[in-house]
Amino acid sequence: MSLIGLATDFGDSVYVGEMKAVILARAPAARVVDLFHSVSPQCVLEGAFLLSKSWPFFPEGSILVAVVDPGVGSDRRILAVRAHRRTFLAPDNGLLSFISKSDVEDMRVVENRSFFLPHVSATFHGRDIFAPVAGALAKGTPLAKLGRRTSAPVRLSDLSPVRRAGGLEGKIVHVDRFGNLVTNLSTRHAPRAIVAGRRRFRSAVRTYSDAPEGRPVILKGSFDTWEIVVKNGSAAHFLKLPIGSPVRQELS
Amino acid sequence: MSLIGLATDFGDSVYVGEMKAVILARAPAARVVDLFHSVSPQCVLEGAFLLSKSWPFFPEGSILVAVVDPGVGSDRRILAVRAHRRTFLAPDNGLLSFISKSDVEDMRVVENRSFFLPHVSATFHGRDIFAPVAGALAKGTPLAKLGRRTSAPVRLSDLSPVRRAGGLEGKIVHVDRFGNLVTNLSTRHAPRAIVAGRRRFRSAVRTYSDAPEGRPVILKGSFDTWEIVVKNGSAAHFLKLPIGSPVRQELS
Amino acid sequence: MSLIGLATDFGDSVYVGEMKAVILARAPAARVVDLFHSVSPQCVLEGAFLLSKSWPFFPEGSILVAVVDPGVGSDRRILAVRAHRRTFLAPDNGLLSFISKSDVEDMRVVENRSFFLPHVSATFHGRDIFAPVAGALAKGTPLAKLGRRTSAPVRLSDLSPVRRAGGLEGKIVHVDRFGNLVTNLSTRHAPRAIVAGRRRFRSAVRTYSDAPEGRPVILKGSFDTWEIVVKNGSAAHFLKLPIGSPVRQELS
């Protein structure tokens, strides 16, 4: 039976509990794992980044359900995508930006109401559509039954950095519970410097314990991107750079 | 094996972890699901509301364990109730107000200490009584073994709105992680207006994305009650109305 | 199949979700339970206290994985310990202080990289080492395969109170979600008084509901240690004593 990962901006809330109840009522043997719920309310960029980095740790055959959904109840579509030997279920708002066209084995618009809860609210599709559809998928329902094939998902323009003269323009895409500021600048590129706000970081430390006390530094984070951190402190508190803030990587 | 839903005000804490360990030590095959833990500390009204709205999503045969328990260690009773083809376990403080007398198939005072942990603290019955009893129920222990039959649970007077001249008097009963102010006023009744604090809401939007930016509006929430929301913001922050605040629904 | 308890300072975050995905990719039948994730960032003392008090509620054969790890990526060791008929996996930084030498059945340095993820980051050993090793243990890998035997774990000097003239010197070791200040002073010793900050507590209440409104008092907490609590309020907010603050127990 499939492993189902839940990724939302619902925080610690009854909304996640209701989704799990609906999934398990449909697929009693499914295993449901909380992937994350701490995305800033309605921040699709942060959700897309975290999902793009964490899905590979799920085994093949897993179902990843992502609900960061400010457009709930509007005419935004819901997508079910088979890619990378896993199934992704998400609103078509950029959450699945990391899936490139060539990765897609099958992509469907979720529209077959026979898989939804009998009463669908206008404000909580996580419970009324995503959860019962995930339960159906876990029980082996073929993707093709969910709706018509489609091929053009919405993509976020700012999930990946863009090349500018002499470097890369990226963003802060996640602030973790330690206050580390996570960028989308890949650590594959050794930077000459990283510029965030009015600060310029020239040399990186390797671990948190190598960092000086009370001063922001950069390191290679566990998402394989550059992070700004303060040892025994919060870089978020120190630098006051919210998610979406630009960061620049000067390449040598 | 039964599905067990846990509903508490323990937040993200070791208290929930200890309850799960005790349940699974007694009933290794049980499935435990977090229903909610984010109820405001000791707020029975909020817990009762959320439980009343979320239990129907659990499949028949589930066990719902609710621990919002400011009276822990006092002489308040603990109830085990069979109703709606599910089993509910909760302190007798109003959490089960939504169960009407005619719904009850069996109701017991939980008092048979042979199902408790050997050492029962005065401050954490969730771990020492509720969890091991839930484990016993999951393994098939008949309700009748837990204690004597009873029939008069404590009921909260303010969980449901009351009728007043020209309308209904309700309350804010939940503030969710998005800052939405959830009332107990049913959306079955179309209001002429809803009054909260010094504001009067006349027309409702259908979805969050239909709402104007930065101004509180009402919409039909996923609990089938009216909610006050601010798009891309927090109605709780905006209106500063805590749980328990009165709201009035003028009926047309 | 083993029960695996996760105890971290990761809060509500994707880090816990990634750990679970890795564990379940390796050991699909394992049961993973969140023990706690709310430890103050990098507070080994709080983590060690909570773990020492909560592991006994897990059934024999369980695997307890504790990751409060400010030294991640440095040369601090990782330990796998068989003791109390359970297996403990933690950085060697004092988290396992509660395991005395005579309790140890086997203790290993975790160093066999064949059980790690192929790529080990310098900043997230929870996902890259602890999780896959826990998965291997859950599937029955013998402790001896993880690394060489060792016998001298780091111990925290302040996890247990120390005897001073006329009493015991302890600490605040945990602040729970209700704002209760949990000490490491055992309730086996009836105190003449407990002194915390500039306050002196002479008599204890038995339950939260016995406490007066709005005034801090002490009671026997569910960890079997003295707690300072404020009924319907937060002792942490009232007294402003952070974790690590000294408390003194005068013995009669």
mmCIF file of C-alpha atoms in Angstrom, chain B residues 5 11 20 50 68 71-72 91 108 110 129 150-152 155 170 174 183 200 208 227 251:
data_model
loop_
_atom_site.group_PDB
_atom_site.id
_atom_site.type_symbol
_atom_site.label_atom_id
_atom_site.label_comp_id
_atom_site.label_asym_id
_atom_site.label_seq_id
_atom_site.Cartn_x
_atom_site.Cartn_y
_atom_site.Cartn_z
ATOM 1 C CA GLY B 5 -7.974 10.094 16.618
ATOM 2 C CA GLY B 11 0.290 21.705 20.992
ATOM 3 C CA LYS B 20 0.993 7.616 21.504
ATOM 4 C CA LEU B 50 -13.701 21.326 16.536
ATOM 5 C CA VAL B 68 -8.829 19.422 26.847
ATOM 6 C CA GLY B 71 -10.076 19.901 35.659
ATOM 7 C CA VAL B 72 -7.538 17.069 35.458
ATOM 8 C CA PRO B 91 -13.418 14.337 30.394
ATOM 9 C CA ARG B 108 -19.840 4.755 30.870
ATOM 10 C CA VAL B 110 -14.298 5.424 33.125
ATOM 11 C CA ILE B 129 -5.831 7.075 31.854
ATOM 12 C CA THR B 150 -24.330 6.910 33.193
ATOM 13 C CA SER B 151 -26.496 9.240 31.175
ATOM 14 C CA ALA B 152 -26.037 12.875 32.036
ATOM 15 C CA ARG B 155 -23.181 20.299 28.237
ATOM 16 C CA GLY B 170 -23.412 32.976 18.633
ATOM 17 C CA HIS B 174 -12.131 28.920 16.789
ATOM 18 C CA THR B 183 -18.189 31.332 14.392
ATOM 19 C CA ARG B 200 -21.509 44.731 10.573
ATOM 20 C CA TYR B 208 -10.812 33.584 -0.243
ATOM 21 C CA GLU B 227 -16.250 32.848 9.174
ATOM 22 C CA LEU B 251 -32.086 36.836 10.055
#
